[in-house]
Amino acid sequence: MDRNFNQWLSTFRSSINSYKYYVDFEKVKENADKVKVELNMLNALVGEQNIEQAFESIVAKYPTVIQCLPILLAVRKNQIYCQDENGAVNYTFAKNKTMTVEQYKYFLRETGLFKMLQTSDIKNLYDYCIGVEVGLDSNARKNRGGHQMEDLLERYIKKTGAQYFKEMKLSEIEKKWDVDLSAISAEGKTEKRWDFVVKTSKQIYVFETNFYTGGGSKLNETARSYKMIAEESKHCEGVTFVWVTDGKGWVSARNNLNETFNVMDNLYNITDLENGVLEKLFR
């Protein structure tokens, strides 16, 4: 039965964010625990009026506390560059302090950390660090988002019970199953890594998948590129190219996607996966 492109496009999702997308709390706790001992030592500075002298005493006894100072500024690096009218300094925060205590005091004074520790309502620096790590972890959402569509597709492939492989190179497929993919590889001149490869008793399915929340020229390039692969793969006996994509970003690039839709039998979205398209495909 012929598919209707506009109807198919209307089922595209605005988001595929999972519950684990927003914050990786296991990673947050793991990062905070790395400096938990040092943070607890620095708790003595909270509300301390003679804070600079107290800091000197702590560093003298426990120099490793220096390594946890960057996280108090929401920085994970062990080097921080600062400059003012007195010059530029590249502060280092190794376990064994490599700078003078006076330099570290200047750093805490000028960044406002001393004042924050003296006057804020913070009661525990470990708890404070947990909050900082949650904020920093939100920056990793883009990386997690990039894998969400792959994870989603993998769940549906697993449900079929078919044998599959992740991130498999074109040359590896040729070698493993003795098939000719030269039509796709430009006679062996180019290498390609597929997101998934499924092997059934009758066919090899090579998968690409992506999700686009926003538009842009990249979508048009992707549609044209996959259209070409779809046409080239028709000359590869025993191999079928499958593209699973979704996302409202395609609305602005609908024309190029429509062209690919018209020539590619195995172009699917999330709704197709939910409706069991892979079970039917692998029969």
XYZ file of N, CA and C in Angstrom:
849
model
N 0.854 -1.197 0.000
C 0.000 0.000 0.000
C 0.884 1.240 0.000
N 0.566 2.186 -0.865
C 1.343 3.410 -0.959
C 1.181 4.235 0.315
N 2.271 4.831 0.733
C 2.252 5.680 1.920
C 2.076 7.132 1.511
N 1.443 7.878 2.389
C 1.228 9.299 2.144
C 2.259 10.092 2.929
N 3.078 10.869 2.224
C 4.170 11.582 2.873
C 3.665 12.575 3.910
N 2.675 13.376 3.566
C 2.184 14.397 4.502
C 1.610 13.773 5.761
N 0.906 12.674 5.596
C 0.350 11.979 6.759
C 1.479 11.418 7.619
N 2.479 10.863 6.971
C 3.639 10.306 7.674
C 4.388 11.399 8.432
N 4.611 12.535 7.785
C 5.329 13.644 8.405
C 4.567 14.204 9.603
N 3.255 14.144 9.538
C 2.436 14.703 10.628
C 2.600 13.931 11.935
N 3.162 12.727 11.862
C 3.352 11.929 13.072
C 4.722 12.141 13.702
N 5.541 13.025 13.140
C 6.878 13.273 13.682
C 6.782 13.930 15.052
N 7.741 13.592 15.922
C 7.724 14.041 17.304
C 8.507 15.344 17.469
N 8.098 16.126 18.452
C 8.843 17.347 18.791
C 10.010 17.036 19.717
N 9.967 15.879 20.396
C 11.030 15.524 21.329
C 11.015 14.018 21.573
N 12.192 13.488 21.950
C 12.259 12.083 22.374
C 12.987 11.986 23.715
N 12.995 13.070 24.461
C 13.717 13.082 25.729
C 13.184 12.026 26.687
N 14.103 11.227 27.210
C 13.729 10.189 28.166
C 13.851 10.736 29.586
N 13.495 9.936 30.558
C 13.584 10.355 31.957
C 15.039 10.576 32.371
N 15.966 9.833 31.747
C 17.375 9.924 32.094
C 18.084 11.057 31.362
N 17.374 11.758 30.487
C 17.995 12.796 29.663
C 18.426 14.014 30.472
N 17.663 14.383 31.475
C 17.837 15.676 32.129
C 19.049 15.730 33.052
N 19.172 14.782 33.953
C 20.322 14.762 34.865
C 20.748 13.318 35.098
N 22.039 13.076 34.983
C 22.604 11.764 35.303
C 23.064 11.816 36.764
N 22.159 11.479 37.678
C 22.451 11.628 39.096
C 23.553 10.687 39.585
N 23.697 9.543 38.964
C 24.789 8.647 39.344
C 26.136 9.308 39.064
N 26.240 9.949 37.914
C 27.476 10.648 37.561
C 27.692 11.850 38.465
N 26.614 12.572 38.780
C 26.696 13.724 39.676
C 27.289 13.315 41.021
N 26.749 12.249 41.600
C 27.245 11.789 42.905
C 28.680 11.277 42.807
N 28.979 10.576 41.738
C 30.329 10.051 41.546
C 31.351 11.188 41.507
N 31.040 12.253 40.777
C 31.955 13.394 40.686
C 32.116 14.100 42.032
N 31.003 14.286 42.730
C 31.062 14.972 44.023
C 31.824 14.139 45.052
N 31.667 12.819 44.982
C 32.333 11.944 45.949
C 33.852 11.951 45.799
N 34.338 12.305 44.623
C 35.786 12.334 44.398
C 36.475 13.351 45.304
N 35.744 14.403 45.683
C 36.348 15.442 46.531
C 35.558 15.612 47.827
N 34.820 14.596 48.202
C 33.969 14.691 49.389
C 34.775 14.952 50.652
N 35.885 14.260 50.829
C 36.714 14.432 52.024
C 37.244 15.856 52.098
N 37.750 16.347 50.969
C 38.309 17.699 50.928
C 37.234 18.754 51.176
N 36.064 18.535 50.618
C 34.968 19.489 50.819
C 34.565 19.540 52.293
N 34.529 18.381 52.924
C 34.172 18.350 54.338
C 35.206 19.073 55.195
N 36.457 19.022 54.792
C 37.495 19.767 55.511
C 37.269 21.271 55.371
N 36.887 21.683 54.179
C 36.666 23.110 53.937
C 35.385 23.620 54.568
N 34.544 22.729 55.059
C 33.325 23.156 55.752
C 33.643 24.039 56.954
N 34.864 23.904 57.456
C 35.270 24.722 58.604
C 35.313 26.202 58.253
N 35.355 26.516 56.959
C 35.410 27.917 56.524
C 34.030 28.565 56.465
N 32.987 27.752 56.437
C 31.630 28.287 56.314
C 31.286 29.135 57.538
N 30.999 30.397 57.304
C 30.639 31.318 58.376
C 31.813 31.793 59.217
N 33.039 31.417 58.862
C 34.229 31.786 59.628
C 34.590 33.248 59.366
N 34.710 34.041 60.420
C 35.034 35.463 60.262
C 36.501 35.672 59.876
N 37.394 34.950 60.514
C 38.822 35.056 60.181
C 39.149 33.975 59.149
N 38.502 34.093 58.008
C 38.489 33.001 57.035
C 39.838 32.761 56.376
N 40.607 33.829 56.129
C 41.887 33.655 55.453
C 42.884 32.913 56.329
N 42.903 33.222 57.603
C 43.792 32.519 58.523
C 43.364 31.063 58.672
N 42.039 30.846 58.731
C 41.518 29.483 58.844
C 41.885 28.668 57.607
N 41.818 29.320 56.440
C 42.185 28.642 55.187
C 43.659 28.239 55.206
N 44.527 29.150 55.659
C 45.957 28.850 55.761
C 46.193 27.613 56.626
N 45.516 27.547 57.748
C 45.694 26.427 58.678
C 45.263 25.105 58.048
N 44.136 25.137 57.332
C 43.634 23.919 56.689
C 44.597 23.445 55.609
N 45.074 24.376 54.789
C 45.981 24.014 53.695
C 47.299 23.481 54.234
N 47.759 24.053 55.319
C 49.013 23.592 55.927
C 48.907 22.134 56.371
N 47.755 21.767 56.939
C 47.568 20.399 57.432
C 47.106 19.444 56.330
N 46.243 19.958 55.427
C 45.639 19.103 54.400
C 45.773 19.773 53.028
N 46.948 19.760 52.434
C 47.167 20.463 51.167
C 46.299 19.955 50.011
N 45.766 18.749 50.141
C 44.955 18.204 49.046
C 43.624 18.937 48.876
N 43.247 19.771 49.869
C 41.979 20.501 49.722
C 42.018 21.445 48.524
N 43.219 21.790 48.070
C 43.367 22.701 46.932
C 42.665 22.161 45.688
N 42.654 20.837 45.528
C 42.110 20.250 44.309
C 40.601 20.446 44.158
N 39.902 20.736 45.249
C 38.448 20.869 45.125
C 37.993 22.319 44.942
N 38.926 23.261 44.896
C 38.530 24.659 44.732
C 37.849 24.948 43.388
N 38.322 24.390 42.265
C 37.663 24.702 40.990
C 36.175 24.379 40.956
N 35.775 23.247 41.564
C 34.365 22.870 41.500
C 33.481 23.864 42.227
N 34.044 24.604 43.189
C 33.256 25.624 43.876
C 32.889 26.767 42.940
N 33.613 26.860 41.820
C 33.299 27.851 40.779
C 32.661 27.191 39.563
N 32.205 25.963 39.735
C 31.578 25.204 38.646
C 32.548 24.969 37.494
N 33.794 24.657 37.847
C 34.828 24.351 36.857
C 35.403 22.987 37.189
N 35.498 22.095 36.196
C 36.032 20.760 36.435
C 37.533 20.674 36.130
N 38.096 21.656 35.476
C 39.512 21.628 35.133
C 40.361 21.855 36.377
N 41.619 21.403 36.328
C 42.510 21.650 37.454
C 43.419 22.854 37.209
N 43.064 23.627 36.193
C 43.747 24.889 35.935
C 42.704 25.963 35.615
N 42.905 27.147 36.173
C 42.000 28.265 35.923
C 42.842 29.510 35.657
N 42.585 30.146 34.539
C 43.319 31.364 34.166
C 42.536 32.586 34.641
N 43.215 33.511 35.297
C 42.599 34.759 35.753
C 43.565 35.918 35.508
N 43.005 37.085 35.262
C 43.855 38.272 35.128
C 43.130 39.493 35.663
N 43.922 40.435 36.160
C 43.407 41.731 36.603
C 44.533 42.744 36.457
N 44.371 43.891 37.099
C 45.379 44.949 36.961
C 46.732 44.544 37.529
N 46.758 43.495 38.334
C 48.023 43.026 38.906
C 48.716 41.973 38.047
N 48.095 41.624 36.936
C 48.716 40.663 36.036
C 47.865 39.431 35.807
N 48.437 38.475 35.080
C 47.735 37.241 34.732
C 48.356 36.060 35.465
N 47.493 35.150 35.886
C 47.967 33.967 36.595
C 47.195 32.742 36.094
N 47.919 31.665 35.827
C 47.283 30.395 35.488
C 47.352 29.504 36.725
N 46.291 29.533 37.509
C 46.263 28.801 38.766
C 46.172 27.293 38.515
N 46.946 26.540 39.272
C 46.884 25.084 39.190
C 46.378 24.531 40.517
N 45.618 23.452 40.434
C 44.977 22.889 41.626
C 45.257 21.393 41.719
N 46.525 21.033 41.636
C 46.932 19.637 41.751
C 46.792 19.176 43.192
N 46.812 17.854 43.397
C 46.680 17.312 44.752
C 47.766 17.853 45.662
N 48.974 17.910 45.147
C 50.066 18.520 45.883
C 50.208 19.948 45.389
N 49.898 20.904 46.243
C 49.845 22.296 45.805
C 51.179 22.719 45.186
N 51.079 23.415 44.059
C 52.274 23.856 43.339
C 52.403 25.379 43.357
N 51.518 26.035 44.080
C 51.567 27.486 44.194
C 51.553 27.846 45.685
N 51.814 29.087 45.985
C 51.863 29.490 47.395
C 50.460 29.670 47.945
N 50.355 29.573 49.262
C 49.065 29.763 49.897
C 48.568 31.181 49.690
N 49.488 32.139 49.578
C 49.098 33.522 49.332
C 48.428 33.671 47.970
N 48.935 32.928 46.998
C 48.317 32.976 45.667
C 46.914 32.382 45.698
N 46.750 31.275 46.417
C 45.430 30.678 46.517
C 44.469 31.589 47.293
N 44.980 32.265 48.307
C 44.141 33.203 49.061
C 43.694 34.349 48.154
N 44.594 34.827 47.324
C 44.233 35.910 46.392
C 43.148 35.428 45.435
N 43.281 34.201 44.994
C 42.294 33.605 44.087
C 40.918 33.549 44.743
N 40.860 33.036 45.958
C 39.581 32.921 46.653
C 38.995 34.284 46.989
N 39.876 35.222 47.288
C 39.415 36.567 47.618
C 38.806 37.247 46.387
N 39.533 37.199 45.284
C 39.109 37.928 44.086
C 37.944 37.259 43.357
N 37.844 35.958 43.427
C 36.705 35.280 42.790
C 35.433 35.406 43.615
N 35.569 35.826 44.877
C 34.401 35.980 45.736
C 34.091 34.760 46.570
N 34.946 33.725 46.466
C 34.675 32.502 47.223
C 34.757 32.717 48.726
N 35.741 33.486 49.173
C 35.837 33.758 50.612
C 34.560 34.425 51.128
N 34.107 35.414 50.404
C 32.914 36.142 50.827
C 31.683 35.235 50.821
N 31.601 34.403 49.789
C 30.468 33.487 49.696
C 30.454 32.525 50.881
N 31.615 32.008 51.239
C 31.700 31.062 52.352
C 31.396 31.724 53.696
N 31.744 32.995 53.800
C 31.513 33.723 55.053
C 30.058 34.115 55.249
N 29.425 34.548 54.194
C 28.130 35.238 54.334
C 26.921 34.515 53.767
N 27.122 33.448 52.991
C 25.964 32.791 52.374
C 25.267 31.876 53.357
N 24.160 31.312 52.913
C 23.399 30.389 53.756
C 23.841 28.936 53.561
N 24.956 28.719 52.864
C 25.459 27.373 52.653
C 25.829 26.734 53.990
N 25.388 25.527 54.210
C 25.689 24.819 55.457
C 26.712 23.705 55.241
N 26.729 23.165 54.015
C 27.580 22.018 53.752
C 28.090 22.092 52.314
N 29.409 22.069 52.130
C 29.986 22.220 50.796
C 29.793 20.999 49.913
N 29.615 19.835 50.517
C 29.320 18.643 49.716
C 27.952 18.789 49.062
N 26.974 19.238 49.827
C 25.642 19.474 49.254
C 25.707 20.552 48.184
N 26.491 21.586 48.452
C 26.667 22.658 47.477
C 27.261 22.090 46.186
N 28.251 21.210 46.330
C 28.898 20.604 45.167
C 27.931 19.744 44.367
N 27.043 19.048 45.064
C 26.019 18.261 44.364
C 25.195 19.175 43.456
N 24.821 20.335 43.980
C 24.057 21.296 43.173
C 24.850 21.805 41.989
N 26.128 22.080 42.214
C 26.994 22.532 41.113
C 27.095 21.447 40.045
N 27.278 20.205 40.471
C 27.415 19.102 39.520
C 26.132 18.881 38.723
N 24.985 19.095 39.349
C 23.717 18.997 38.614
C 23.685 20.031 37.502
N 24.117 21.251 37.819
C 24.155 22.295 36.805
C 25.124 21.972 35.690
N 26.313 21.482 36.042
C 27.296 21.122 35.020
C 26.815 19.955 34.171
N 26.124 19.023 34.797
C 25.645 17.857 34.059
C 24.604 18.235 33.015
N 23.884 19.321 33.262
C 22.887 19.749 32.272
C 23.553 20.116 30.949
N 24.847 20.492 31.005
C 25.565 20.805 29.775
C 25.823 19.567 28.933
N 25.713 18.408 29.549
C 25.955 17.156 28.830
C 24.698 16.642 28.133
N 23.613 17.378 28.259
C 22.363 16.908 27.650
C 22.475 16.756 26.142
N 23.241 17.659 25.527
C 23.385 17.581 24.074
C 23.998 16.253 23.666
N 25.018 15.805 24.417
C 25.641 14.524 24.107
C 24.687 13.368 24.348
N 23.930 13.462 25.467
C 22.963 12.398 25.730
C 21.874 12.400 24.667
N 21.456 13.598 24.243
C 20.409 13.701 23.237
C 20.825 13.084 21.926
N 22.121 13.191 21.615
C 22.614 12.646 20.363
C 22.522 11.136 20.290
N 22.469 10.478 21.446
C 22.404 9.018 21.467
C 20.989 8.494 21.714
N 20.062 9.378 21.995
C 18.719 8.915 22.356
C 18.027 8.176 21.215
N 18.184 8.686 19.989
C 17.534 8.022 18.864
C 18.161 6.656 18.600
N 19.467 6.557 18.774
C 20.129 5.266 18.614
C 19.634 4.286 19.679
N 19.536 4.763 20.916
C 19.061 3.900 22.000
C 17.628 3.438 21.744
N 16.810 4.365 21.237
C 15.414 4.027 20.964
C 15.327 2.959 19.874
N 16.076 3.165 18.786
C 16.049 2.194 17.695
C 16.564 0.838 18.160
N 17.607 0.852 18.982
C 18.168 -0.414 19.461
C 17.135 -1.204 20.260
N 16.321 -0.515 21.044
C 15.284 -1.217 21.817
C 14.325 -1.963 20.895
N 13.966 -1.318 19.783
C 13.024 -1.954 18.863
C 13.682 -3.080 18.068
N 14.959 -2.945 17.765
C 15.668 -4.032 17.093
C 15.754 -5.237 18.014
N 16.070 -4.996 19.297
C 16.162 -6.086 20.269
C 14.844 -6.839 20.377
N 13.735 -6.108 20.311
C 12.415 -6.730 20.444
C 12.158 -7.758 19.359
N 12.783 -7.585 18.191
C 12.558 -8.529 17.085
C 13.310 -9.839 17.301
N 14.327 -9.808 18.169
C 15.130 -11.001 18.392
C 16.170 -11.255 17.322
N 16.299 -10.343 16.376
C 17.249 -10.519 15.276
C 18.684 -10.275 15.745
N 19.617 -10.895 15.071
C 21.036 -10.676 15.350
C 21.429 -9.293 14.827
N 22.089 -8.516 15.673
C 22.462 -7.183 15.230
C 23.816 -6.768 15.767
N 24.399 -5.753 15.122
C 25.705 -5.223 15.480
C 25.619 -3.695 15.475
N 26.367 -3.088 16.381
C 26.371 -1.619 16.463
C 27.636 -1.073 15.830
N 27.487 0.080 15.192
C 28.605 0.822 14.630
C 29.565 -0.096 13.868
N 29.071 -0.644 12.814
C 29.847 -1.585 12.006
C 30.262 -0.916 10.700
N 31.526 -1.084 10.358
C 32.039 -0.472 9.134
C 31.607 -1.266 7.903
N 31.521 -0.539 6.794
C 31.134 -1.150 5.528
C 32.094 -2.278 5.161
N 33.388 -2.032 5.330
C 34.390 -3.052 4.986
C 34.256 -4.280 5.874
N 33.844 -4.085 7.131
C 33.657 -5.213 8.044
C 32.492 -6.087 7.598
N 31.448 -5.456 7.063
C 30.291 -6.200 6.555
C 30.701 -7.048 5.355
N 31.462 -6.445 4.451
C 31.915 -7.163 3.251
C 32.735 -8.394 3.630
N 33.633 -8.222 4.598
C 34.512 -9.307 5.012
C 33.745 -10.394 5.763
N 32.841 -9.988 6.657
C 32.144 -10.956 7.513
C 31.165 -11.827 6.729
N 30.456 -11.224 5.758
C 29.426 -11.978 5.048
C 29.693 -12.124 3.553
N 30.884 -11.726 3.111
C 31.284 -11.894 1.719
C 30.259 -11.283 0.752
N 29.940 -10.033 0.995
C 29.020 -9.306 0.114
C 29.768 -8.145 -0.535
N 29.240 -7.691 -1.638
C 29.867 -6.617 -2.400
C 29.104 -5.306 -2.182
N 29.750 -4.367 -1.493
C 29.125 -3.070 -1.244
C 29.857 -1.955 -1.988
N 30.525 -2.317 -3.078
C 31.309 -1.335 -3.824
C 30.440 -0.240 -4.426
N 29.166 -0.528 -4.657
C 28.270 0.496 -5.215
C 28.074 1.635 -4.230
N 28.182 1.309 -2.941
C 28.032 2.329 -1.907
C 29.373 2.968 -1.566
N 30.436 2.172 -1.614
C 31.754 2.655 -1.192
C 32.557 3.301 -2.307
N 31.913 3.575 -3.438
C 32.619 4.164 -4.590
C 33.803 3.285 -4.974
N 33.484 2.001 -5.178
C 34.505 1.014 -5.551
C 35.618 0.919 -4.505
N 35.229 0.987 -3.234
C 36.200 0.827 -2.160
C 36.972 2.076 -1.799
N 36.630 3.209 -2.377
C 37.369 4.451 -2.119
C 36.922 5.138 -0.831
N 35.701 4.864 -0.377
C 35.207 5.498 0.838
C 34.767 4.442 1.848
N 34.904 4.773 3.110
C 34.489 3.882 4.191
C 33.303 4.517 4.907
N 32.379 3.678 5.350
C 31.218 4.195 6.078
C 30.958 3.320 7.281
N 30.557 3.956 8.368
C 30.201 3.225 9.583
C 28.687 3.339 9.787
N 28.004 2.195 9.822
C 26.558 2.164 9.994
C 26.205 2.157 11.474
N 25.110 2.801 11.814
C 24.680 2.824 13.214
C 24.357 1.418 13.710
N 23.645 0.658 12.893
C 23.308 -0.728 13.224
C 23.335 -1.570 11.957
N 23.661 -2.837 12.144
C 23.571 -3.811 11.057
C 22.801 -5.008 11.604
N 21.754 -5.406 10.889
C 20.943 -6.561 11.292
C 21.122 -7.658 10.257
N 21.416 -8.860 10.727
C 21.592 -10.008 9.822
C 20.486 -11.015 10.072
N 19.696 -11.266 9.037
C 18.682 -12.314 9.103
C 19.123 -13.453 8.182
N 18.328 -14.472 8.108
C 18.684 -15.622 7.269
C 18.636 -15.265 5.785
N 17.923 -14.204 5.458
C 17.742 -13.856 4.044
C 18.431 -12.572 3.614
N 18.703 -11.682 4.563
C 19.122 -10.342 4.171
C 20.011 -9.699 5.230
N 20.796 -8.711 4.783
C 21.568 -7.851 5.677
C 20.942 -6.464 5.615
N 20.598 -5.927 6.771
C 19.994 -4.597 6.832
C 20.982 -3.632 7.480
N 21.301 -2.564 6.766
C 22.212 -1.553 7.314
C 21.379 -0.328 7.669
N 21.552 0.149 8.908
C 20.696 1.203 9.459
C 21.458 2.503 9.696
N 20.792 3.603 9.405
C 21.189 4.929 9.863
C 20.003 5.517 10.608
N 20.276 6.258 11.676
C 19.179 6.871 12.417
C 19.573 8.222 12.963
N 18.611 9.123 13.068
C 18.851 10.462 13.610
C 17.528 11.102 13.992
N 17.642 12.171 14.754
C 16.467 12.923 15.210
C 16.824 14.396 15.192
N 15.953 15.215 14.600
C 16.235 16.644 14.465
C 15.103 17.471 15.072
N 15.448 18.213 16.125
C 14.447 19.088 16.735
C 14.352 20.421 16.003
N 15.438 20.827 15.342
C 15.461 22.097 14.627
C 15.893 21.906 13.186
N 15.596 22.906 12.363
C 15.924 22.828 10.948
C 17.349 23.253 10.661
N 17.614 23.491 9.381
C 18.953 23.910 8.980
C 19.396 23.192 7.721
N 20.498 23.650 7.169
C 20.997 23.096 5.911
C 21.436 21.645 6.055
N 21.836 21.256 7.272
C 22.303 19.888 7.488
C 21.229 18.866 7.141
N 19.969 19.195 7.405
C 18.892 18.253 7.123
C 18.761 17.998 5.624
N 18.871 19.059 4.838
C 18.790 18.900 3.392
C 19.943 18.054 2.873
N 21.129 18.276 3.416
C 22.300 17.496 3.018
C 22.123 16.030 3.397
N 21.570 15.793 4.596
C 21.342 14.426 5.053
C 20.347 13.708 4.153
N 19.256 14.387 3.823
C 18.235 13.785 2.968
C 18.800 13.438 1.593
N 19.584 14.351 1.027
C 20.175 14.089 -0.286
C 21.183 12.938 -0.223
N 21.984 12.930 0.838
C 22.995 11.887 0.993
C 22.359 10.509 1.138
N 21.308 10.424 1.957
C 20.671 9.127 2.181
C 19.850 8.686 0.972
N 19.367 9.641 0.223
C 18.688 9.307 -1.035
C 19.670 8.626 -1.979
N 20.889 9.159 -2.041
C 21.919 8.583 -2.898
C 22.297 7.179 -2.427
N 22.447 7.007 -1.100
C 22.784 5.687 -0.566
C 21.675 4.690 -0.857
N 20.425 5.137 -0.735
C 19.290 4.261 -1.006
C 19.311 3.776 -2.454
N 19.627 4.679 -3.371
C 19.675 4.311 -4.791
C 20.871 3.409 -5.083
N 22.016 3.706 -4.439
C 23.212 2.891 -4.655
C 23.041 1.491 -4.071
N 22.380 1.393 -2.920
C 22.243 0.105 -2.244
C 21.372 -0.874 -3.025
N 20.583 -0.368 -3.942
C 19.745 -1.247 -4.773
C 20.599 -2.141 -5.656
N 21.860 -1.763 -5.853
C 22.779 -2.569 -6.665
C 23.592 -3.538 -5.818
N 23.318 -3.573 -4.511
C 24.050 -4.457 -3.598
C 23.160 -5.645 -3.245
N 23.427 -6.787 -3.850
C 22.591 -7.961 -3.649
C 22.676 -8.448 -2.216
N 21.508 -8.682 -1.620
C 21.452 -9.215 -0.269
C 21.570 -8.174 0.823
N 21.604 -6.892 0.442
C 21.772 -5.812 1.417
C 20.677 -4.775 1.227
N 20.045 -4.360 2.325
C 18.990 -3.348 2.280
C 19.347 -2.194 3.201
N 19.241 -0.983 2.688
C 19.498 0.210 3.488
C 18.209 0.659 4.156
N 18.268 0.908 5.477
C 17.105 1.349 6.245
C 17.465 2.646 6.961
N 16.613 3.637 6.823
C 16.836 4.912 7.505
C 15.653 5.168 8.440
N 15.953 5.387 9.716
C 14.923 5.724 10.702
C 15.206 7.131 11.210
N 14.292 8.036 10.952
C 14.487 9.428 11.368
C 13.189 10.007 11.919
N 13.316 11.122 12.604
C 12.138 11.761 13.190
C 12.543 13.158 13.641
N 11.567 13.890 14.158
C 11.839 15.225 14.675
C 11.175 16.317 13.853
N 10.613 17.299 14.550
C 9.904 18.389 13.886
C 10.819 19.272 13.034
N 12.129 19.115 13.200
C 13.039 19.868 12.354
C 12.841 19.580 10.884
N 12.321 18.412 10.571
C 12.111 18.024 9.177
C 10.999 18.824 8.498
N 10.167 19.463 9.281
C 9.068 20.238 8.671
C 9.625 21.321 7.749
N 10.721 21.956 8.179
C 11.317 23.019 7.359
C 12.126 22.462 6.200
N 12.440 21.164 6.229
C 13.220 20.541 5.151
C 12.396 19.455 4.466
N 11.104 19.648 4.480
C 10.198 18.612 4.012
C 10.377 18.258 2.537
N 10.770 19.225 1.715
C 10.872 18.952 0.283
C 11.949 17.913 -0.024
N 13.116 18.089 0.573
C 14.185 17.119 0.333
C 13.858 15.766 0.957
N 13.234 15.790 2.125
C 12.837 14.535 2.757
C 11.789 13.826 1.908
N 10.897 14.583 1.317
C 9.862 14.016 0.453
C 10.477 13.323 -0.756
N 11.516 13.921 -1.330
C 12.199 13.303 -2.468
C 12.793 11.954 -2.089
N 13.393 11.905 -0.900
C 13.965 10.644 -0.426
C 12.865 9.634 -0.124
N 11.790 10.095 0.470
C 10.634 9.254 0.795
C 10.091 8.577 -0.458
N 10.094 9.297 -1.567
C 9.525 8.780 -2.811
C 10.360 7.687 -3.461
N 11.660 7.646 -3.135
C 12.524 6.642 -3.778
C 12.995 5.571 -2.800
N 12.699 5.746 -1.523
C 13.221 4.828 -0.509
C 12.079 4.091 0.188
N 12.028 2.792 -0.011
C 10.953 1.995 0.578
C 11.091 1.862 2.085
N 12.326 1.862 2.556
C 12.567 1.588 3.973
C 13.004 2.835 4.731
N 12.186 3.855 4.640
C 12.378 5.094 5.400
C 11.267 5.158 6.439
N 11.655 5.130 7.711
C 10.666 5.016 8.780
C 10.866 6.089 9.848
N 9.817 6.260 10.680
C 9.915 7.146 11.840
C 9.544 6.359 13.104
N 9.451 7.064 14.221
C 9.192 6.387 15.494
C 7.823 5.714 15.506
N 6.840 6.356 14.926
C 5.504 5.764 14.853
C 5.536 4.441 14.116
N 6.327 4.372 13.037
C 6.471 3.113 12.301
C 7.064 2.026 13.192
N 8.066 2.415 14.003
C 8.668 1.445 14.918
C 7.633 0.931 15.911
N 6.834 1.844 16.435
C 5.800 1.470 17.404
C 4.755 0.544 16.781
N 4.551 0.685 15.485
C 3.565 -0.135 14.780
C 4.142 -1.452 14.275
N 5.370 -1.778 14.701
C 5.945 -3.090 14.379
C 6.560 -3.217 13.011
N 7.036 -2.120 12.435
C 7.568 -2.196 11.073
C 8.800 -3.086 10.986
N 9.612 -3.163 12.035
C 10.819 -3.984 11.961
C 10.495 -5.475 11.966
N 9.483 -5.867 12.750
C 9.061 -7.267 12.767
C 8.620 -7.691 11.372
N 7.894 -6.811 10.698
C 7.436 -7.119 9.344
C 8.611 -7.157 8.365
N 9.564 -6.230 8.539
C 10.704 -6.129 7.641
C 11.598 -7.354 7.708
N 11.803 -7.878 8.925
C 12.758 -8.976 9.111
C 12.161 -10.368 8.855
N 10.894 -10.435 8.507
C 10.257 -11.737 8.292
C 10.921 -12.457 7.110
